[in-house]
Amino acid sequence: MADRMGWFLRMLSYLVMVPGIVCPPAWGAAGAKKIILDTDPGTDDAMALMLALNSPELDVRAITVVPGNVTAGQGLENALRMVSLANRCDIPVAGGAEHPLFQKLITAEFWHGKNGLGNIELPKSKCKADARFGPDLIIALVRAYPHEITLVPVGPLTNIALAIEKDPGIVPLVKEVILMGGSIKGGNVNAAAEANIYNDPEAAQMVFQAGWPLTMVGLDVGDKTLFGRKQLEQLGKTHGPVNDFMYGVTKFLVELSEKFGDSGTPMYDPLAVGVAIDAELVTAPAMHVDVETRGEFTRGETVANRRNEIERNVLHHFPEGDRYVIEGLDKVVPNAKVSIDVKADKFLELFVSRLQGK
Ligand code: RIB
Ligand code: CA
């Protein structure tokens, strides 16, 4: 454990040392996108994938699987069955990490059903997994398409961190990272942490500090974007293999949300794909974000500096004793666009319309 922690701290320091890694990111231009979806499928992951596969603005170049909602093996099986359902065996689907960098995996069958897909049994896949390790596939595609690939992680960030660790040179070659994760209004796992960050805080800190253009699509907007009975009814009026699968998944989620007194299920992962389709779906001011990795109550919290400044404390020696004196404010360089508001109805209409009849 200690040597891996040492590796993590070395990695973090390396990212700070390498010129160009910590320069303020130049945000990527909007437009048609090649994307890699890194996912822990997962019911809302399934919604994200099916939206991506049915949106002409996006070109899904690969799906990499990370453990989170379900184990790595279950996630890979789920991803393969979903691309088969969508008749997209052309898309490489690769397994990745088997566990978070430094902690045991925490799986969420409680929220996603025993198999991670709302207990819906899809037909066996016609597709075969790509033999490459997920992080290696990410590296290969980013280097094959420099400045064209948008990474869309919607699970714990383990695979993304492993890709950076193996080849830090990909950071300036990635067009943008649009991730589902984090929160600046409190957690969903506990008071402070959102699930994807909580499941691998060290990986998340590496991703947030890497220096690439990064948009955080967290609970702050996901919790304002609820898919409820109205959308379920709309999706139930049409049919097709993907449409019917999505109806089953959303029905599972809506019923589960109602058990907890909510009026719908938050569109966490699909909204990250929505932002890849149309960045104007969210309002996302630039902030500096750090991920807490040590706090007893706050491990996994995304700590955002909204003012992008920090007080400068200078040590003084006085006769009555040493003390620090505040002598000014220092600028803090933003490293993320943090989504704080969303056009929820516009996104829900987009989601339903893209899947109806598919
Ligand atoms: O906190 C929500 C996130 O955790 C989503 O990505 C969901 O799929 C789970 O992974
Ligand atoms: Ca997910």
Short mmCIF file of C-alpha atoms and ligand atoms in Angstrom, two decimals:
data_model
loop_
_atom_site.label_atom_id
_atom_site.label_comp_id
_atom_site.label_asym_id
_atom_site.label_seq_id
_atom_site.Cartn_x
_atom_site.Cartn_y
_atom_site.Cartn_z
CA MET A 1 0.00 0.00 0.00
CA ALA A 2 2.81 2.41 0.94
CA ASP A 3 4.66 1.92 -2.38
CA ARG A 4 1.48 2.56 -4.35
CA MET A 5 0.84 5.70 -2.28
CA GLY A 6 4.41 6.72 -3.05
CA TRP A 7 3.69 6.17 -6.74
CA PHE A 8 0.58 8.33 -6.53
CA LEU A 9 2.42 11.19 -4.82
CA ARG A 10 5.27 10.92 -7.36
CA MET A 11 2.73 11.01 -10.20
CA LEU A 12 1.05 14.08 -8.76
CA SER A 13 4.41 15.86 -8.37
CA TYR A 14 5.39 14.82 -11.92
CA LEU A 15 2.24 16.42 -13.30
CA VAL A 16 3.15 19.67 -11.55
CA MET A 17 6.77 19.59 -12.82
CA VAL A 18 6.16 18.87 -16.49
CA PRO A 19 5.90 22.23 -18.35
CA GLY A 20 2.63 22.59 -20.17
CA ILE A 21 0.89 20.18 -17.84
CA VAL A 22 -0.23 22.84 -15.36
CA CYS A 23 -0.77 25.75 -17.77
CA PRO A 24 -4.34 27.05 -17.68
CA PRO A 25 -6.28 24.84 -20.15
CA ALA A 26 -7.47 26.33 -23.44
CA TRP A 27 -11.05 25.16 -23.64
CA GLY A 28 -11.80 22.92 -26.63
CA ALA A 29 -14.04 24.29 -29.38
CA ALA A 30 -17.57 22.90 -29.61
CA GLY A 31 -18.50 20.81 -32.67
CA ALA A 32 -18.66 17.21 -33.86
CA LYS A 33 -16.85 14.95 -31.47
CA LYS A 34 -14.94 11.66 -31.39
CA ILE A 35 -15.53 10.38 -27.87
CA ILE A 36 -14.34 7.59 -25.63
CA LEU A 37 -16.91 6.63 -22.99
CA ASP A 38 -15.31 5.27 -19.80
CA THR A 39 -18.10 3.65 -17.86
CA ASP A 40 -19.19 1.42 -14.95
CA PRO A 41 -22.50 0.19 -16.46
CA GLY A 42 -24.72 0.85 -14.43
CA THR A 43 -28.25 1.92 -15.24
CA ASP A 44 -27.58 5.59 -15.88
CA ASP A 45 -24.40 4.56 -17.69
CA ALA A 46 -26.65 2.55 -20.00
CA MET A 47 -28.72 5.67 -20.66
CA ALA A 48 -25.53 7.61 -21.38
CA LEU A 49 -24.28 4.99 -23.82
CA MET A 50 -27.56 4.69 -25.70
CA LEU A 51 -27.84 8.47 -25.98
CA ALA A 52 -24.29 8.66 -27.33
CA LEU A 53 -24.92 5.88 -29.87
CA ASN A 54 -28.07 7.62 -31.09
CA SER A 55 -26.70 11.15 -31.39
CA PRO A 56 -25.20 12.16 -34.76
CA GLU A 57 -23.11 14.82 -33.06
CA LEU A 58 -21.02 12.10 -31.44
CA ASP A 59 -18.74 9.41 -32.87
CA VAL A 60 -18.15 6.80 -30.17
CA ARG A 61 -14.66 5.54 -30.90
CA ALA A 62 -14.35 3.23 -27.88
CA ILE A 63 -15.98 2.12 -24.67
CA THR A 64 -13.67 1.36 -21.75
CA VAL A 65 -15.04 -0.30 -18.64
CA VAL A 66 -14.13 0.59 -15.07
CA PRO A 67 -15.36 -1.07 -11.85
CA GLY A 68 -17.77 1.00 -9.79
CA ASN A 69 -21.50 0.34 -9.86
CA VAL A 70 -20.64 -3.28 -10.64
CA THR A 71 -17.47 -5.35 -10.82
CA ALA A 72 -15.13 -5.07 -13.79
CA GLY A 73 -16.34 -8.39 -15.18
CA GLN A 74 -20.04 -7.58 -14.86
CA GLY A 75 -19.45 -4.14 -16.36
CA LEU A 76 -17.67 -5.58 -19.39
CA GLU A 77 -20.45 -8.12 -19.93
CA ASN A 78 -23.05 -5.36 -19.68
CA ALA A 79 -21.19 -3.10 -22.11
CA LEU A 80 -20.83 -5.93 -24.65
CA ARG A 81 -24.52 -6.81 -24.43
CA MET A 82 -25.50 -3.16 -24.91
CA VAL A 83 -23.35 -2.54 -28.00
CA SER A 84 -24.73 -5.81 -29.40
CA LEU A 85 -28.30 -4.65 -28.76
CA ALA A 86 -27.45 -1.45 -30.63
CA ASN A 87 -25.82 -3.41 -33.46
CA ARG A 88 -22.51 -1.65 -32.89
CA CYS A 89 -19.96 -4.46 -32.68
CA ASP A 90 -17.71 -2.10 -34.66
CA ILE A 91 -17.01 -0.12 -31.50
CA PRO A 92 -14.07 -1.50 -29.46
CA VAL A 93 -15.15 -2.39 -25.91
CA ALA A 94 -12.24 -2.96 -23.53
CA GLY A 95 -12.02 -3.93 -19.89
CA GLY A 96 -9.80 -1.82 -17.68
CA ALA A 97 -8.84 -1.68 -14.02
CA GLU A 98 -10.11 -4.42 -11.70
CA HIS A 99 -10.20 -2.13 -8.62
CA PRO A 100 -9.56 1.46 -7.51
CA LEU A 101 -5.95 2.61 -7.12
CA PHE A 102 -5.69 2.42 -3.35
CA GLN A 103 -8.94 1.23 -1.83
CA LYS A 104 -11.36 -1.68 -2.05
CA LEU A 105 -14.13 -1.41 -4.64
CA ILE A 106 -17.60 -0.41 -3.43
CA THR A 107 -20.29 -1.78 -5.77
CA ALA A 108 -23.80 -0.30 -6.00
CA GLU A 109 -26.19 -3.15 -6.85
CA PHE A 110 -28.43 -1.46 -4.25
CA TRP A 111 -29.04 1.35 -6.78
CA HIS A 112 -28.56 -0.48 -10.09
CA GLY A 113 -29.98 -3.99 -9.55
CA LYS A 114 -28.13 -7.27 -9.17
CA ASN A 115 -26.68 -7.22 -12.70
CA GLY A 116 -26.23 -3.43 -12.84
CA LEU A 117 -28.86 -2.97 -15.57
CA GLY A 118 -32.00 -2.80 -13.47
CA ASN A 119 -32.20 -6.62 -13.45
CA ILE A 120 -33.00 -6.54 -17.18
CA GLU A 121 -31.50 -9.58 -18.90
CA LEU A 122 -30.31 -8.50 -22.35
CA PRO A 123 -29.59 -11.16 -24.99
CA LYS A 124 -26.07 -12.57 -25.05
CA SER A 125 -23.70 -10.30 -26.93
CA LYS A 126 -22.81 -10.87 -30.58
CA CYS A 127 -19.72 -8.69 -29.95
CA LYS A 128 -16.32 -9.66 -28.59
CA ALA A 129 -14.28 -7.62 -26.12
CA ASP A 130 -11.23 -5.78 -27.44
CA ALA A 131 -8.12 -7.55 -26.14
CA ARG A 132 -6.42 -4.32 -25.13
CA PHE A 133 -6.37 -2.96 -21.57
CA GLY A 134 -8.74 0.02 -21.37
CA PRO A 135 -6.10 2.63 -20.45
CA ASP A 136 -3.92 1.38 -23.33
CA LEU A 137 -6.82 1.75 -25.75
CA ILE A 138 -7.38 5.32 -24.50
CA ILE A 139 -3.69 6.11 -25.07
CA ALA A 140 -3.68 4.53 -28.52
CA LEU A 141 -6.74 6.46 -29.73
CA VAL A 142 -5.62 9.79 -28.28
CA ARG A 143 -2.28 9.40 -30.04
CA ALA A 144 -3.97 8.26 -33.25
CA TYR A 145 -6.27 11.31 -33.21
CA PRO A 146 -4.33 14.11 -31.50
CA HIS A 147 -6.53 17.01 -30.31
CA GLU A 148 -9.70 15.25 -31.55
CA ILE A 149 -10.70 12.88 -28.75
CA THR A 150 -13.07 13.93 -25.97
CA LEU A 151 -12.94 11.64 -22.95
CA VAL A 152 -16.32 11.14 -21.29
CA PRO A 153 -15.76 9.29 -18.02
CA VAL A 154 -19.00 8.47 -16.20
CA GLY A 155 -17.63 6.16 -13.50
CA PRO A 156 -14.71 6.21 -11.09
CA LEU A 157 -11.63 7.75 -12.75
CA THR A 158 -9.27 4.80 -12.27
CA ASN A 159 -8.77 4.05 -16.00
CA ILE A 160 -8.16 7.70 -16.84
CA ALA A 161 -5.58 8.02 -14.07
CA LEU A 162 -3.83 4.85 -15.22
CA ALA A 163 -3.70 6.21 -18.77
CA ILE A 164 -2.10 9.45 -17.53
CA GLU A 165 0.36 7.50 -15.36
CA LYS A 166 1.40 5.29 -18.27
CA ASP A 167 1.63 8.14 -20.81
CA PRO A 168 1.46 11.68 -19.34
CA GLY A 169 2.09 12.96 -22.86
CA ILE A 170 -1.56 12.29 -23.77
CA VAL A 171 -2.76 15.15 -21.56
CA PRO A 172 -2.04 17.97 -24.07
CA LEU A 173 -3.35 15.76 -26.91
CA VAL A 174 -6.83 15.24 -25.42
CA LYS A 175 -9.39 17.71 -26.79
CA GLU A 176 -11.44 17.80 -23.58
CA VAL A 177 -12.56 15.73 -20.62
CA ILE A 178 -16.27 15.90 -19.78
CA LEU A 179 -16.83 13.84 -16.67
CA MET A 180 -19.78 12.88 -14.56
CA GLY A 181 -18.60 13.26 -11.01
CA GLY A 182 -18.18 15.51 -8.05
CA SER A 183 -20.37 18.07 -6.36
CA ILE A 184 -19.98 21.51 -4.82
CA LYS A 185 -23.22 21.22 -2.85
CA GLY A 186 -22.60 18.10 -0.80
CA GLY A 187 -22.39 14.43 -1.65
CA ASN A 188 -24.70 11.52 -2.47
CA VAL A 189 -22.54 8.87 -0.79
CA ASN A 190 -22.22 10.92 2.40
CA ALA A 191 -22.23 14.57 3.44
CA ALA A 192 -19.29 15.42 1.20
CA ALA A 193 -18.55 12.94 -1.59
CA GLU A 194 -20.15 11.97 -4.90
CA ALA A 195 -19.94 8.24 -5.77
CA ASN A 196 -17.56 8.31 -8.74
CA ILE A 197 -15.02 10.45 -6.91
CA TYR A 198 -15.53 8.58 -3.63
CA ASN A 199 -14.77 5.27 -5.33
CA ASP A 200 -11.26 6.44 -6.31
CA PRO A 201 -10.27 9.85 -4.85
CA GLU A 202 -6.57 9.54 -5.76
CA ALA A 203 -7.45 8.83 -9.39
CA ALA A 204 -9.83 11.78 -9.40
CA GLN A 205 -7.20 14.14 -8.00
CA MET A 206 -4.80 13.14 -10.78
CA VAL A 207 -7.49 13.78 -13.40
CA PHE A 208 -8.44 17.18 -11.98
CA GLN A 209 -4.79 18.30 -11.67
CA ALA A 210 -3.65 17.03 -15.08
CA GLY A 211 -4.09 20.43 -16.77
CA TRP A 212 -6.37 19.43 -19.68
CA PRO A 213 -9.66 21.18 -20.53
CA LEU A 214 -12.10 19.59 -18.08
CA THR A 215 -15.83 20.05 -17.54
CA MET A 216 -17.30 18.63 -14.34
CA VAL A 217 -20.93 17.51 -14.66
CA GLY A 218 -21.75 16.71 -11.06
CA LEU A 219 -24.64 16.37 -8.66
CA ASP A 220 -25.19 20.13 -8.81
CA VAL A 221 -26.84 19.71 -12.23
CA GLY A 222 -27.72 15.99 -12.22
CA ASP A 223 -30.01 16.48 -9.25
CA LYS A 224 -31.84 19.23 -11.15
CA THR A 225 -32.42 16.96 -14.16
CA LEU A 226 -34.98 14.35 -13.10
CA PHE A 227 -36.45 11.80 -15.50
CA GLY A 228 -39.96 11.13 -14.16
CA ARG A 229 -43.33 9.62 -15.00
CA LYS A 230 -43.92 12.14 -17.79
CA GLN A 231 -40.77 11.12 -19.68
CA LEU A 232 -41.43 7.44 -18.91
CA GLU A 233 -44.86 7.72 -20.51
CA GLN A 234 -43.33 9.37 -23.60
CA LEU A 235 -40.75 6.61 -23.93
CA GLY A 236 -43.47 4.00 -23.47
CA LYS A 237 -45.42 5.21 -26.50
CA THR A 238 -42.82 4.00 -29.02
CA HIS A 239 -40.96 0.75 -29.49
CA GLY A 240 -37.68 -0.70 -30.71
CA PRO A 241 -34.97 -2.81 -29.06
CA VAL A 242 -33.08 0.16 -27.60
CA ASN A 243 -36.25 2.14 -26.86
CA ASP A 244 -37.74 -0.81 -24.93
CA PHE A 245 -34.49 -1.43 -23.05
CA MET A 246 -34.34 2.22 -22.05
CA TYR A 247 -38.00 2.08 -21.00
CA GLY A 248 -37.20 -0.89 -18.74
CA VAL A 249 -34.14 0.78 -17.23
CA THR A 250 -35.87 4.09 -16.61
CA LYS A 251 -38.94 2.35 -15.19
CA PHE A 252 -36.66 0.57 -12.68
CA LEU A 253 -35.02 3.88 -11.76
CA VAL A 254 -38.23 5.94 -11.54
CA GLU A 255 -39.84 3.32 -9.28
CA LEU A 256 -36.70 3.24 -7.11
CA SER A 257 -36.60 7.04 -6.86
CA GLU A 258 -40.26 7.12 -5.84
CA LYS A 259 -39.50 4.68 -3.02
CA PHE A 260 -37.23 7.40 -1.60
CA GLY A 261 -39.84 10.13 -2.08
CA ASP A 262 -38.28 11.66 -5.20
CA SER A 263 -40.20 12.72 -8.30
CA GLY A 264 -37.76 11.18 -10.76
CA THR A 265 -34.32 9.72 -11.31
CA PRO A 266 -31.33 12.06 -11.69
CA MET A 267 -29.81 11.95 -15.16
CA TYR A 268 -26.23 11.88 -13.91
CA ASP A 269 -24.36 10.01 -16.67
CA PRO A 270 -26.58 10.83 -19.64
CA LEU A 271 -26.22 14.53 -18.86
CA ALA A 272 -22.44 14.29 -19.25
CA VAL A 273 -23.06 12.91 -22.75
CA GLY A 274 -25.60 15.71 -23.23
CA VAL A 275 -22.87 18.26 -22.48
CA ALA A 276 -20.63 16.56 -25.05
CA ILE A 277 -23.47 17.05 -27.55
CA ASP A 278 -24.30 20.63 -26.53
CA ALA A 279 -22.07 22.41 -24.02
CA GLU A 280 -24.70 25.13 -23.67
CA LEU A 281 -26.98 22.76 -21.80
CA VAL A 282 -25.11 23.78 -18.65
CA THR A 283 -23.71 26.92 -17.06
CA ALA A 284 -20.18 26.04 -15.97
CA PRO A 285 -17.92 28.74 -14.54
CA ALA A 286 -14.19 28.07 -14.29
CA MET A 287 -12.97 27.15 -10.82
CA HIS A 288 -9.97 25.45 -9.27
CA VAL A 289 -11.02 22.05 -7.94
CA ASP A 290 -9.05 19.73 -5.68
CA VAL A 291 -10.11 16.30 -4.53
CA GLU A 292 -9.75 15.61 -0.82
CA THR A 293 -7.91 12.33 -0.28
CA ARG A 294 -7.27 12.46 3.48
CA GLY A 295 -10.21 14.03 5.31
CA GLU A 296 -11.90 11.85 7.90
CA PHE A 297 -15.31 13.22 6.88
CA THR A 298 -14.45 14.59 3.44
CA ARG A 299 -12.40 11.97 1.55
CA GLY A 300 -13.66 12.09 -2.05
CA GLU A 301 -15.03 15.64 -1.85
CA THR A 302 -14.45 17.91 -4.86
CA VAL A 303 -13.33 21.11 -3.13
CA ALA A 304 -13.98 24.04 -5.47
CA ASN A 305 -12.44 27.49 -5.08
CA ARG A 306 -15.30 29.63 -6.37
CA ARG A 307 -13.33 32.90 -6.07
CA ASN A 308 -10.14 31.47 -7.67
CA GLU A 309 -8.06 33.28 -5.06
CA ILE A 310 -6.39 32.42 -1.75
CA GLU A 311 -5.20 34.58 1.15
CA ARG A 312 -1.42 35.00 1.42
CA ASN A 313 -0.29 34.38 5.01
CA VAL A 314 3.26 35.58 5.85
CA LEU A 315 5.10 34.48 9.02
CA HIS A 316 6.28 37.38 11.17
CA HIS A 317 8.49 37.38 14.28
CA PHE A 318 7.09 39.69 16.94
CA PRO A 319 8.41 40.25 20.47
CA GLU A 320 5.22 38.71 21.78
CA GLY A 321 5.75 35.71 19.54
CA ASP A 322 5.64 34.52 15.94
CA ARG A 323 2.41 34.63 13.99
CA TYR A 324 1.16 34.66 10.40
CA VAL A 325 -0.24 37.91 9.01
CA ILE A 326 -2.56 38.06 5.99
CA GLU A 327 -0.80 40.28 3.45
CA GLY A 328 -2.89 39.91 0.33
CA LEU A 329 -4.67 37.60 -2.09
CA ASP A 330 -3.01 35.25 -4.60
CA LYS A 331 -4.72 34.11 -7.76
CA VAL A 332 -5.53 30.39 -8.10
CA VAL A 333 -5.56 28.99 -11.64
CA PRO A 334 -8.88 27.36 -12.54
CA ASN A 335 -8.57 23.74 -13.73
CA ALA A 336 -12.21 22.89 -14.41
CA LYS A 337 -15.48 24.24 -15.69
CA VAL A 338 -17.92 23.28 -12.91
CA SER A 339 -21.53 22.84 -14.01
CA ILE A 340 -23.78 24.74 -11.61
CA ASP A 341 -26.97 25.12 -13.65
CA VAL A 342 -28.71 23.19 -16.43
CA LYS A 343 -31.45 23.48 -19.06
CA ALA A 344 -33.08 20.37 -17.64
CA ASP A 345 -36.24 20.29 -19.75
CA LYS A 346 -34.24 20.82 -22.94
CA PHE A 347 -31.99 17.90 -22.06
CA LEU A 348 -34.86 15.59 -21.09
CA GLU A 349 -36.57 16.35 -24.41
CA LEU A 350 -33.31 15.65 -26.24
CA PHE A 351 -32.83 12.36 -24.41
CA VAL A 352 -36.34 11.04 -25.05
CA SER A 353 -36.41 12.19 -28.68
CA ARG A 354 -33.08 10.49 -29.48
CA LEU A 355 -34.25 7.13 -28.14
CA GLN A 356 -37.88 7.00 -29.23
CA GLY A 357 -38.44 4.26 -31.77
CA LYS A 358 -34.78 3.12 -31.82
O1 RIB B 1 -23.00 9.59 -8.37
C1 RIB B 1 -23.54 9.13 -9.58
C2 RIB B 1 -22.54 8.32 -10.34
O2 RIB B 1 -22.24 7.13 -9.62
C3 RIB B 1 -23.09 7.83 -11.70
O3 RIB B 1 -22.02 7.72 -12.62
C4 RIB B 1 -23.62 6.48 -11.39
O4 RIB B 1 -23.61 5.61 -12.53
C5 RIB B 1 -22.63 6.00 -10.38
O5 RIB B 1 -21.51 5.50 -11.09
CA CA B 2 -21.65 5.64 -13.83
#
